[in-house]
Amino acid sequence: MVFLSMAGISVMIIRISKTLMVAAIGFFSFLVAFGNITDYDTNFSFVHHVFLMDTIFPDASIKYRAVEAEWIHHLGYIGIIILESMTSLLCLFGAWWLWCQRKAGAAAFNRAKGLAIAGLTLGFLTWQVGFMSVGGEWFGMWMSSQWNGVPDAFRFFMTILGVLIYLVLRDEELDK
């Protein structure tokens, strides 16, 4: 039986903490994707109105950016679902791999972070680029009192960014 020193216990707690935080983002992304798939029409309305720009300020000069072709709305929404699903899969598999490597040496544990880093990065890009930049700025979603997802997107990608920063901090050796 292997006993860890107090320093080793702290390192193990940090590794488990990182693993659980990545798993939490994977779970969150799963729930978002699952909701979008199982309640497609309700959630599609959000994307539809953002593309149409029909609820932004009436005198906004950016309305020329609106996309009226509904097939593009569906394509965009399916793309969002794919990104959310991929974020979930990468984070959940990444968390599993981190869990499997939690007792390994520092170099092995640090190398095991790749899938989790990819998942967290994709999640950050999905909500920051997809929702905040494209939806919020290009389509003026921030102007809509009914279909403004900017505050939620900000909360999501900042949470993901916090986990990503924490995860990439180098892990130390387990002292035995």
mmCIF file of C-alpha atoms in Angstrom:
data_model
loop_
_atom_site.group_PDB
_atom_site.id
_atom_site.type_symbol
_atom_site.label_atom_id
_atom_site.label_comp_id
_atom_site.label_asym_id
_atom_site.label_seq_id
_atom_site.Cartn_x
_atom_site.Cartn_y
_atom_site.Cartn_z
ATOM 1 C CA MET A 1 0.000 0.000 0.000
ATOM 2 C CA VAL A 2 1.312 3.452 -0.939
ATOM 3 C CA PHE A 3 0.961 6.289 1.532
ATOM 4 C CA LEU A 4 1.301 9.865 0.390
ATOM 5 C CA SER A 5 2.953 12.651 2.329
ATOM 6 C CA MET A 6 0.937 15.776 3.118
ATOM 7 C CA ALA A 7 2.461 17.422 0.028
ATOM 8 C CA GLY A 8 1.510 14.374 -2.032
ATOM 9 C CA ILE A 9 -2.045 14.541 -0.731
ATOM 10 C CA SER A 10 -2.245 18.200 -1.773
ATOM 11 C CA VAL A 11 -0.999 17.350 -5.263
ATOM 12 C CA MET A 12 -3.547 14.530 -5.517
ATOM 13 C CA ILE A 13 -6.367 16.834 -4.387
ATOM 14 C CA ILE A 14 -5.355 19.358 -7.063
ATOM 15 C CA ARG A 15 -5.313 16.629 -9.745
ATOM 16 C CA ILE A 16 -8.728 15.368 -8.690
ATOM 17 C CA SER A 17 -10.018 18.951 -8.534
ATOM 18 C CA LYS A 18 -8.853 19.633 -12.087
ATOM 19 C CA THR A 19 -10.368 16.371 -13.289
ATOM 20 C CA LEU A 20 -13.745 17.096 -11.695
ATOM 21 C CA MET A 21 -13.828 20.642 -13.047
ATOM 22 C CA VAL A 22 -13.191 19.397 -16.592
ATOM 23 C CA ALA A 23 -15.902 16.759 -16.079
ATOM 24 C CA ALA A 24 -18.288 19.478 -14.868
ATOM 25 C CA ILE A 25 -17.782 21.473 -18.079
ATOM 26 C CA GLY A 26 -18.292 18.267 -20.072
ATOM 27 C CA PHE A 27 -21.522 17.607 -18.179
ATOM 28 C CA PHE A 28 -22.718 21.173 -18.693
ATOM 29 C CA SER A 29 -21.979 21.013 -22.430
ATOM 30 C CA PHE A 30 -23.778 17.667 -22.604
ATOM 31 C CA LEU A 31 -26.886 19.145 -20.970
ATOM 32 C CA VAL A 32 -26.855 22.126 -23.340
ATOM 33 C CA ALA A 33 -26.446 19.932 -26.437
ATOM 34 C CA PHE A 34 -29.039 17.432 -25.144
ATOM 35 C CA GLY A 35 -31.536 20.244 -24.561
ATOM 36 C CA ASN A 36 -30.917 21.657 -28.021
ATOM 37 C CA ILE A 37 -31.424 18.235 -29.606
ATOM 38 C CA THR A 38 -34.453 17.122 -27.604
ATOM 39 C CA ASP A 39 -36.198 20.515 -27.706
ATOM 40 C CA TYR A 40 -35.016 21.487 -31.162
ATOM 41 C CA ASP A 41 -37.913 23.761 -32.149
ATOM 42 C CA THR A 42 -37.990 25.820 -28.971
ATOM 43 C CA ASN A 43 -34.256 26.416 -28.972
ATOM 44 C CA PHE A 44 -34.181 26.889 -32.748
ATOM 45 C CA SER A 45 -36.395 29.961 -32.249
ATOM 46 C CA PHE A 46 -33.486 31.675 -30.530
ATOM 47 C CA VAL A 47 -31.109 31.111 -33.466
ATOM 48 C CA HIS A 48 -33.853 31.974 -35.969
ATOM 49 C CA HIS A 49 -34.517 35.393 -34.400
ATOM 50 C CA VAL A 50 -30.818 36.175 -34.014
ATOM 51 C CA PHE A 51 -30.252 35.503 -37.733
ATOM 52 C CA LEU A 52 -33.350 37.502 -38.701
ATOM 53 C CA MET A 53 -32.330 40.397 -36.448
ATOM 54 C CA ASP A 54 -36.046 41.092 -36.087
ATOM 55 C CA THR A 55 -35.923 42.096 -32.421
ATOM 56 C CA ILE A 56 -32.924 44.457 -32.413
ATOM 57 C CA PHE A 57 -33.351 48.221 -32.170
ATOM 58 C CA PRO A 58 -35.713 49.330 -34.979
ATOM 59 C CA ASP A 59 -33.390 52.071 -36.220
ATOM 60 C CA ALA A 60 -30.180 49.951 -36.121
ATOM 61 C CA SER A 61 -28.099 50.474 -39.256
ATOM 62 C CA ILE A 62 -26.709 46.915 -39.203
ATOM 63 C CA LYS A 63 -29.946 45.187 -40.248
ATOM 64 C CA TYR A 64 -28.440 44.550 -43.683
ATOM 65 C CA ARG A 65 -26.540 41.692 -42.009
ATOM 66 C CA ALA A 66 -29.743 39.730 -41.387
ATOM 67 C CA VAL A 67 -29.985 36.279 -42.964
ATOM 68 C CA GLU A 68 -33.469 35.319 -44.050
ATOM 69 C CA ALA A 69 -32.826 31.875 -45.554
ATOM 70 C CA GLU A 70 -34.200 29.452 -42.968
ATOM 71 C CA TRP A 71 -31.973 26.628 -44.179
ATOM 72 C CA ILE A 72 -28.978 28.710 -43.061
ATOM 73 C CA HIS A 73 -30.624 29.135 -39.647
ATOM 74 C CA HIS A 74 -30.926 25.338 -39.376
ATOM 75 C CA LEU A 75 -27.354 24.869 -40.588
ATOM 76 C CA GLY A 76 -26.085 27.361 -38.020
ATOM 77 C CA TYR A 77 -28.090 25.719 -35.234
ATOM 78 C CA ILE A 78 -26.883 22.236 -36.165
ATOM 79 C CA GLY A 79 -23.332 23.614 -36.202
ATOM 80 C CA ILE A 80 -23.837 24.966 -32.680
ATOM 81 C CA ILE A 81 -25.153 21.582 -31.509
ATOM 82 C CA ILE A 82 -22.147 19.819 -33.053
ATOM 83 C CA LEU A 83 -19.725 22.226 -31.328
ATOM 84 C CA GLU A 84 -21.481 21.785 -27.977
ATOM 85 C CA SER A 85 -21.490 17.996 -28.406
ATOM 86 C CA MET A 86 -17.811 17.920 -29.344
ATOM 87 C CA THR A 87 -16.999 20.122 -26.347
ATOM 88 C CA SER A 88 -18.838 17.664 -24.124
ATOM 89 C CA LEU A 89 -17.170 14.585 -25.578
ATOM 90 C CA LEU A 90 -13.667 16.041 -25.476
ATOM 91 C CA CYS A 91 -14.101 17.258 -21.893
ATOM 92 C CA LEU A 92 -15.676 14.030 -20.643
ATOM 93 C CA PHE A 93 -13.082 11.801 -22.315
ATOM 94 C CA GLY A 94 -10.391 14.240 -21.204
ATOM 95 C CA ALA A 95 -11.629 14.032 -17.607
ATOM 96 C CA TRP A 96 -11.656 10.239 -17.820
ATOM 97 C CA TRP A 97 -8.073 10.223 -19.085
ATOM 98 C CA LEU A 98 -7.010 12.623 -16.340
ATOM 99 C CA TRP A 99 -8.694 10.369 -13.782
ATOM 100 C CA CYS A 100 -6.827 7.356 -15.160
ATOM 101 C CA GLN A 101 -3.516 9.256 -14.918
ATOM 102 C CA ARG A 102 -4.096 10.872 -11.507
ATOM 103 C CA LYS A 103 -1.555 8.568 -9.783
ATOM 104 C CA ALA A 104 1.030 8.840 -12.562
ATOM 105 C CA GLY A 105 4.146 10.961 -12.499
ATOM 106 C CA ALA A 106 3.921 14.681 -13.125
ATOM 107 C CA ALA A 107 5.083 14.435 -16.747
ATOM 108 C CA ALA A 108 2.484 11.767 -17.582
ATOM 109 C CA PHE A 109 -0.324 13.662 -15.871
ATOM 110 C CA ASN A 110 0.633 16.888 -17.627
ATOM 111 C CA ARG A 111 0.703 15.075 -20.995
ATOM 112 C CA ALA A 112 -2.747 13.612 -20.254
ATOM 113 C CA LYS A 113 -4.316 17.078 -20.334
ATOM 114 C CA GLY A 114 -4.497 17.264 -24.145
ATOM 115 C CA LEU A 115 -8.099 16.136 -24.704
ATOM 116 C CA ALA A 116 -9.349 18.255 -21.831
ATOM 117 C CA ILE A 117 -7.483 21.313 -23.133
ATOM 118 C CA ALA A 118 -8.965 20.713 -26.599
ATOM 119 C CA GLY A 119 -12.478 20.395 -25.173
ATOM 120 C CA LEU A 120 -12.206 23.494 -23.012
ATOM 121 C CA THR A 121 -10.723 25.472 -25.906
ATOM 122 C CA LEU A 122 -13.545 24.389 -28.213
ATOM 123 C CA GLY A 123 -16.107 25.331 -25.568
ATOM 124 C CA PHE A 124 -14.491 28.733 -25.109
ATOM 125 C CA LEU A 125 -14.513 29.321 -28.865
ATOM 126 C CA THR A 126 -18.120 28.136 -29.214
ATOM 127 C CA TRP A 127 -19.501 30.578 -26.666
ATOM 128 C CA GLN A 128 -17.033 33.433 -27.160
ATOM 129 C CA VAL A 129 -16.789 33.415 -30.958
ATOM 130 C CA GLY A 130 -20.143 31.830 -31.837
ATOM 131 C CA PHE A 131 -22.407 33.584 -29.385
ATOM 132 C CA MET A 132 -20.536 36.651 -28.146
ATOM 133 C CA SER A 133 -18.782 37.714 -31.363
ATOM 134 C CA VAL A 134 -20.999 36.431 -34.176
ATOM 135 C CA GLY A 135 -24.372 36.479 -32.441
ATOM 136 C CA GLY A 136 -23.745 39.396 -30.112
ATOM 137 C CA GLU A 137 -21.731 41.739 -32.286
ATOM 138 C CA TRP A 138 -22.309 40.767 -35.915
ATOM 139 C CA PHE A 139 -26.030 40.094 -35.590
ATOM 140 C CA GLY A 140 -26.573 42.660 -32.809
ATOM 141 C CA MET A 141 -28.045 40.126 -30.403
ATOM 142 C CA TRP A 142 -27.148 42.468 -27.516
ATOM 143 C CA MET A 143 -29.865 44.867 -28.737
ATOM 144 C CA SER A 144 -32.645 42.318 -28.326
ATOM 145 C CA SER A 145 -34.545 42.320 -25.051
ATOM 146 C CA GLN A 146 -36.001 38.879 -25.857
ATOM 147 C CA TRP A 147 -33.185 37.000 -27.652
ATOM 148 C CA ASN A 148 -30.028 38.332 -25.995
ATOM 149 C CA GLY A 149 -27.719 35.441 -25.140
ATOM 150 C CA VAL A 150 -24.646 37.615 -24.548
ATOM 151 C CA PRO A 151 -24.757 37.580 -20.711
ATOM 152 C CA ASP A 152 -25.189 33.791 -20.629
ATOM 153 C CA ALA A 153 -22.466 33.234 -23.234
ATOM 154 C CA PHE A 154 -20.110 35.474 -21.245
ATOM 155 C CA ARG A 155 -20.801 33.532 -18.060
ATOM 156 C CA PHE A 156 -20.225 30.217 -19.863
ATOM 157 C CA PHE A 157 -16.979 31.088 -21.603
ATOM 158 C CA MET A 158 -15.511 32.824 -18.555
ATOM 159 C CA THR A 159 -16.221 29.710 -16.473
ATOM 160 C CA ILE A 160 -14.608 27.556 -19.155
ATOM 161 C CA LEU A 161 -11.639 29.939 -19.349
ATOM 162 C CA GLY A 162 -11.158 29.730 -15.587
ATOM 163 C CA VAL A 163 -11.089 25.929 -15.718
ATOM 164 C CA LEU A 164 -8.721 26.007 -18.701
ATOM 165 C CA ILE A 165 -6.274 28.306 -16.917
ATOM 166 C CA TYR A 166 -6.382 26.130 -13.794
ATOM 167 C CA LEU A 167 -5.930 22.939 -15.810
ATOM 168 C CA VAL A 168 -2.856 24.089 -17.733
ATOM 169 C CA LEU A 169 -0.937 24.982 -14.580
ATOM 170 C CA ARG A 170 1.862 22.419 -14.323
ATOM 171 C CA ASP A 171 1.278 19.627 -11.859
ATOM 172 C CA GLU A 172 3.991 18.524 -9.475
ATOM 173 C CA GLU A 173 5.202 15.049 -8.559
ATOM 174 C CA LEU A 174 3.334 13.056 -5.967
ATOM 175 C CA ASP A 175 5.590 12.877 -2.921
ATOM 176 C CA LYS A 176 5.473 9.441 -1.351
#
